[in-house]
Tab-separated table of C-alpha atoms (C1' of nucleotides) in Angstrom:
chain	number	residue	atom	x	y	z
A	1	MET	CA	0.002	0.009	-0.245
A	2	THR	CA	3.103	2.468	0.521
A	3	LYS	CA	4.451	4.534	-1.684
A	4	GLN	CA	7.646	2.015	-3.488
A	5	MET	CA	10.957	3.478	-4.398
A	6	HIS	CA	13.116	1.031	-6.892
A	7	THR	CA	16.783	1.935	-7.797
A	8	ILE	CA	18.293	1.602	-11.005
A	9	GLU	CA	19.676	-1.631	-10.343
A	10	GLU	CA	16.442	-3.540	-9.417
A	11	SER	CA	14.529	-1.769	-12.483
A	12	THR	CA	17.108	-2.849	-14.557
A	13	LYS	CA	16.885	-6.444	-13.000
A	14	VAL	CA	13.217	-6.546	-13.772
A	15	PHE	CA	13.703	-5.548	-17.391
A	16	LYS	CA	16.273	-8.003	-18.425
A	17	ALA	CA	14.230	-10.903	-17.161
A	18	LEU	CA	11.124	-9.396	-19.249
A	19	ALA	CA	14.049	-8.657	-22.111
A	20	ASP	CA	13.832	-12.478	-23.514
A	21	PRO	CA	10.955	-13.982	-25.955
A	22	ILE	CA	10.670	-17.290	-23.826
A	23	ARG	CA	10.368	-15.520	-20.784
A	24	LEU	CA	7.656	-13.362	-22.080
A	25	LYS	CA	6.069	-16.833	-23.486
A	26	ILE	CA	6.677	-18.552	-20.042
A	27	ILE	CA	4.782	-15.354	-18.671
A	28	GLY	CA	1.779	-15.565	-21.087
A	29	TYR	CA	1.586	-18.650	-20.051
A	30	LEU	CA	0.808	-18.625	-16.512
A	31	ASN	CA	-0.595	-15.454	-17.059
A	32	GLN	CA	-3.741	-17.839	-18.811
A	33	LEU	CA	-3.436	-20.235	-16.353
A	34	ASP	CA	-3.369	-18.671	-13.354
A	35	HIS	CA	-2.402	-21.260	-10.831
A	36	GLU	CA	1.139	-23.137	-9.704
A	37	VAL	CA	2.524	-25.220	-12.192
A	38	SER	CA	5.443	-27.106	-11.840
A	39	CYS	CA	8.422	-25.662	-13.899
A	40	GLY	CA	8.572	-29.664	-15.850
A	41	GLU	CA	5.067	-28.508	-17.515
A	42	VAL	CA	5.817	-25.569	-18.318
A	43	GLY	CA	9.353	-26.318	-19.909
A	44	GLN	CA	7.422	-28.840	-21.723
A	45	VAL	CA	5.061	-26.468	-23.338
A	46	MET	CA	7.397	-23.917	-24.322
A	47	GLY	CA	9.403	-27.002	-25.561
A	48	ILE	CA	13.116	-26.303	-24.088
A	49	SER	CA	15.608	-28.420	-22.266
A	50	LYS	CA	15.374	-28.620	-18.476
A	51	THR	CA	18.367	-26.972	-17.876
A	52	SER	CA	17.397	-23.835	-19.703
A	53	GLY	CA	13.918	-23.679	-18.068
A	54	SER	CA	16.057	-23.947	-14.858
A	55	TYR	CA	18.083	-20.763	-15.908
A	56	HIS	CA	15.181	-18.712	-16.904
A	57	PHE	CA	13.421	-19.799	-13.841
A	58	LYS	CA	16.304	-18.553	-12.217
A	59	ILE	CA	16.068	-15.279	-13.714
A	60	LEU	CA	12.500	-14.504	-13.475
A	61	GLN	CA	12.405	-15.520	-9.773
A	62	GLU	CA	15.652	-13.273	-8.628
A	63	ALA	CA	13.542	-10.614	-10.537
A	64	GLY	CA	10.991	-11.218	-8.353
A	65	LEU	CA	8.604	-12.106	-10.798
A	66	ILE	CA	7.611	-15.216	-10.021
A	67	THR	CA	7.010	-17.014	-6.785
A	68	ALA	CA	8.224	-20.685	-5.853
A	69	HIS	CA	7.889	-23.574	-4.012
A	70	LYS	CA	9.275	-27.032	-3.978
A	71	ILE	CA	6.943	-29.700	-3.325
A	72	ALA	CA	9.073	-33.235	-3.366
A	73	ARG	CA	10.548	-33.211	-6.401
A	74	GLU	CA	8.622	-30.580	-8.058
A	75	LYS	CA	9.217	-27.022	-8.271
A	76	TYR	CA	5.792	-24.823	-8.352
A	77	VAL	CA	6.066	-21.529	-9.740
A	78	ALA	CA	3.295	-18.754	-10.245
A	79	LEU	CA	3.040	-15.366	-11.312
A	80	ASP	CA	4.043	-12.636	-8.574
A	81	ARG	CA	1.456	-10.035	-9.738
A	82	SER	CA	2.441	-7.159	-7.155
A	83	THR	CA	6.215	-7.037	-8.962
A	84	PHE	CA	4.350	-6.704	-12.046
A	85	ASP	CA	2.158	-3.738	-10.695
A	86	GLN	CA	5.268	-2.109	-9.245
A	87	TYR	CA	7.349	-1.825	-12.267
A	88	LEU	CA	5.245	-2.190	-15.213
A	89	THR	CA	1.421	-0.650	-14.493
A	90	HIS	CA	3.009	2.190	-12.400
A	91	PHE	CA	5.970	2.790	-13.810
A	92	TRP	CA	5.905	6.767	-14.206
A	93	GLN	CA	5.634	6.662	-10.302
A	94	ASN	CA	9.267	4.745	-9.700
A	95	LEU	CA	11.031	6.739	-12.157
B	1	MET	CA	-8.085	3.827	-28.850
B	2	THR	CA	-8.462	0.407	-30.946
B	3	LYS	CA	-6.919	-2.377	-28.898
B	4	GLN	CA	-3.410	-2.514	-29.761
B	5	MET	CA	-1.975	-6.737	-30.083
B	6	HIS	CA	1.827	-6.853	-29.775
B	7	THR	CA	4.153	-9.850	-31.539
B	8	ILE	CA	6.465	-11.059	-28.789
B	9	GLU	CA	9.428	-9.537	-31.016
B	10	GLU	CA	7.813	-6.164	-30.793
B	11	SER	CA	7.601	-6.860	-26.711
B	12	THR	CA	10.999	-7.954	-26.387
B	13	LYS	CA	12.804	-5.329	-28.023
B	14	VAL	CA	10.851	-2.813	-25.857
B	15	PHE	CA	11.967	-4.632	-22.888
B	16	LYS	CA	15.830	-5.009	-24.176
B	17	ALA	CA	15.606	-1.366	-24.811
B	18	LEU	CA	14.213	-0.618	-21.018
B	19	ALA	CA	16.989	-3.168	-19.823
B	20	ASP	CA	19.980	-0.826	-19.630
B	21	PRO	CA	20.434	1.367	-16.455
B	22	ILE	CA	21.910	4.014	-19.060
B	23	ARG	CA	18.742	4.036	-20.709
B	24	LEU	CA	16.919	4.267	-17.759
B	25	LYS	CA	18.334	7.451	-16.518
B	26	ILE	CA	18.178	9.057	-19.811
B	27	ILE	CA	14.375	8.400	-19.575
B	28	GLY	CA	13.898	9.764	-15.991
B	29	TYR	CA	15.826	12.577	-16.967
B	30	LEU	CA	13.338	13.240	-20.232
B	31	ASN	CA	10.099	12.457	-18.255
B	32	GLN	CA	11.467	15.019	-15.259
B	33	LEU	CA	11.663	17.579	-18.028
B	34	ASP	CA	8.851	16.992	-20.464
B	35	HIS	CA	9.985	19.089	-23.265
B	36	GLU	CA	11.967	18.202	-26.263
B	37	VAL	CA	15.974	18.183	-25.408
B	38	SER	CA	19.329	17.724	-27.868
B	39	CYS	CA	20.934	14.045	-27.266
B	40	GLY	CA	24.367	16.178	-26.458
B	41	GLU	CA	22.663	17.780	-23.622
B	42	VAL	CA	21.333	14.744	-22.488
B	43	GLY	CA	24.442	13.014	-23.176
B	44	GLN	CA	26.471	15.365	-21.279
B	45	VAL	CA	23.876	14.949	-17.994
B	46	MET	CA	24.610	11.625	-18.139
B	47	GLY	CA	28.594	11.734	-18.814
B	48	ILE	CA	28.567	9.577	-21.233
B	49	SER	CA	30.663	9.999	-24.675
B	50	LYS	CA	28.748	11.213	-27.828
B	51	THR	CA	29.150	7.818	-29.420
B	52	SER	CA	27.519	5.761	-26.987
B	53	GLY	CA	25.038	8.661	-26.860
B	54	SER	CA	24.152	7.629	-30.368
B	55	TYR	CA	24.207	4.094	-29.685
B	56	HIS	CA	21.489	4.244	-26.964
B	57	PHE	CA	19.379	6.887	-28.719
B	58	LYS	CA	18.863	4.421	-31.590
B	59	ILE	CA	18.169	1.491	-29.404
B	60	LEU	CA	15.441	3.949	-27.722
B	61	GLN	CA	14.228	5.037	-30.550
B	62	GLU	CA	14.170	1.762	-32.619
B	63	ALA	CA	11.785	0.752	-29.709
B	64	GLY	CA	9.463	2.981	-29.918
B	65	LEU	CA	10.055	4.866	-26.768
B	66	ILE	CA	11.581	8.060	-27.924
B	67	THR	CA	10.732	10.649	-30.737
B	68	ALA	CA	13.556	12.766	-32.864
B	69	HIS	CA	13.719	14.809	-35.440
B	70	LYS	CA	16.478	16.681	-36.802
B	71	ILE	CA	17.154	20.875	-36.660
B	72	ALA	CA	20.074	21.800	-38.601
B	73	ARG	CA	23.226	20.162	-36.694
B	74	GLU	CA	21.196	19.034	-33.870
B	75	LYS	CA	18.834	16.066	-33.305
B	76	TYR	CA	16.001	16.580	-30.115
B	77	VAL	CA	14.030	13.496	-28.522
B	78	ALA	CA	11.249	13.725	-26.449
B	79	LEU	CA	9.433	10.468	-24.829
B	80	ASP	CA	6.648	9.101	-26.882
B	81	ARG	CA	4.453	8.091	-24.076
B	82	SER	CA	2.180	5.613	-26.075
B	83	THR	CA	4.733	2.920	-26.165
B	84	PHE	CA	5.075	3.046	-22.445
B	85	ASP	CA	1.269	3.252	-21.923
B	86	GLN	CA	0.803	0.053	-24.473
B	87	TYR	CA	3.809	-1.973	-22.771
B	88	LEU	CA	4.082	-1.252	-19.789
B	89	THR	CA	1.127	0.494	-18.178
B	90	HIS	CA	-1.558	-2.142	-20.273
B	91	PHE	CA	0.776	-4.999	-20.152
B	92	TRP	CA	-1.509	-7.228	-19.204
B	93	GLN	CA	-3.941	-6.484	-22.112
B	94	ASN	CA	-0.905	-7.395	-24.523
B	95	LEU	CA	0.108	-10.495	-23.765
C	1	DA	C1'	37.405	29.523	-46.201
C	2	DA	C1'	39.086	27.397	-42.151
C	3	DA	C1'	37.799	25.824	-37.279
C	4	DA	C1'	34.280	24.265	-34.340
C	5	DT	C1'	30.247	21.500	-33.378
C	6	DA	C1'	26.486	18.056	-32.995
C	7	DG	C1'	25.908	13.760	-34.263
C	8	DT	C1'	26.566	9.011	-37.461
C	9	DT	C1'	29.082	5.198	-38.797
C	10	DC	C1'	32.243	1.868	-38.408
C	11	DA	C1'	35.105	-2.177	-36.853
C	12	DA	C1'	37.554	-3.988	-32.734
C	13	DA	C1'	37.809	-4.770	-28.349
C	14	DT	C1'	35.250	-5.899	-24.034
C	15	DG	C1'	31.526	-7.538	-21.458
C	16	DT	C1'	26.982	-10.047	-20.723
C	17	DT	C1'	23.905	-13.625	-21.634
C	18	DT	C1'	22.209	-17.597	-23.361
C	19	DT	C1'	22.755	-22.419	-24.804
C	20	DT	C1'	24.910	-26.935	-23.911
C	21	DG	C1'	25.933	-31.351	-22.277
C	22	DA	C1'	27.276	-33.999	-18.136
C	23	DA	C1'	27.512	-34.869	-13.795
C	24	DC	C1'	24.768	-34.068	-9.241
C	25	DT	C1'	21.117	-34.240	-5.928
C	26	DA	C1'	16.526	-35.509	-3.790
C	27	DT	C1'	12.832	-38.008	-4.644
C	28	DT	C1'	9.250	-41.262	-5.997
C	29	DT	C1'	7.851	-46.171	-8.582
C	30	DA	C1'	8.889	-50.791	-9.691
D	1	DT	C1'	17.108	-52.070	-3.649
D	2	DA	C1'	17.397	-50.296	-8.597
D	3	DA	C1'	15.230	-47.565	-11.977
D	4	DA	C1'	13.223	-43.318	-13.026
D	5	DT	C1'	11.848	-38.563	-12.401
D	6	DA	C1'	12.257	-33.509	-11.480
D	7	DG	C1'	15.161	-30.206	-10.828
D	8	DT	C1'	20.576	-27.883	-10.296
D	9	DT	C1'	24.996	-26.759	-11.125
D	10	DC	C1'	28.995	-26.050	-13.633
D	11	DA	C1'	32.229	-24.838	-17.316
D	12	DA	C1'	32.627	-24.342	-22.402
D	13	DA	C1'	30.889	-22.755	-26.041
D	14	DA	C1'	28.291	-20.017	-28.505
D	15	DA	C1'	25.489	-15.417	-29.187
D	16	DC	C1'	24.844	-10.985	-28.067
D	17	DA	C1'	24.821	-6.210	-26.719
D	18	DT	C1'	28.070	-1.962	-25.013
D	19	DT	C1'	32.428	0.792	-25.433
D	20	DT	C1'	35.902	3.221	-27.790
D	21	DG	C1'	38.372	5.420	-31.038
D	22	DA	C1'	38.850	7.227	-35.380
D	23	DA	C1'	36.696	8.732	-39.548
D	24	DC	C1'	32.686	10.416	-41.725
D	25	DT	C1'	28.608	13.603	-43.075
D	26	DA	C1'	26.266	17.985	-42.204
D	27	DT	C1'	25.903	22.222	-39.876
D	28	DT	C1'	27.014	26.875	-37.551
D	29	DT	C1'	30.463	30.271	-36.551
D	30	DT	C1'	34.947	32.877	-37.039
DNA sequence: AAAATAGTTCAAATGTTTTTGAACTATTTA
DNA sequence: TAAATAGTTCAAAAACATTTGAACTATTTT
């Protein structure tokens, strides 16, 4: 609720995470589902290797764009919409 | 006014343009001024070489984030807020 | 006309991101 | 217990982005 200020470094990290076609497609997929899914499922749908998937999910997670938690063998991810709101929909308020 | 759909490639180009600290600072500078300024002035304020400035303005322009027009020797730039609105403030509508 | 100024272009160098496959950990199934 | 499955890590390779300086065009000033 309180006004958030972001450093240039934080903003750069978020926009770098968004600046890749695979990651944008992952975001689009997670958006239309709107519930948690395993990394493996997403990777299959995207047609990428598990190593590549692991790399891209790490980038998204470190930017705060997805949340993740492990259940047994599997890692489940979902969009963190608050981060999108802060950096994208409220872009001008942060600059 | 009409609903705009963007390809993954177009979105990637815009987010790549935003994914750099110098370019984010340029955007912040142009935002607070809210009138056209020459590339030279912006470059000086940012403390970058004219070659580097030329490169960054090209990236921003090709992404549609700034408009530019030449008057004699000088190139004047300003933010194109409609592009920011389409890709950032209306991010979810485009996915 | 010569010198200065604003910006672009080019190629080389440097730096960063992404992909790949092999080896690994942890969990589940047979 | 052995084999299969989900995901991570690592280092090397490949691909891409950025910086640099020199050479260039076009305009303005002296």
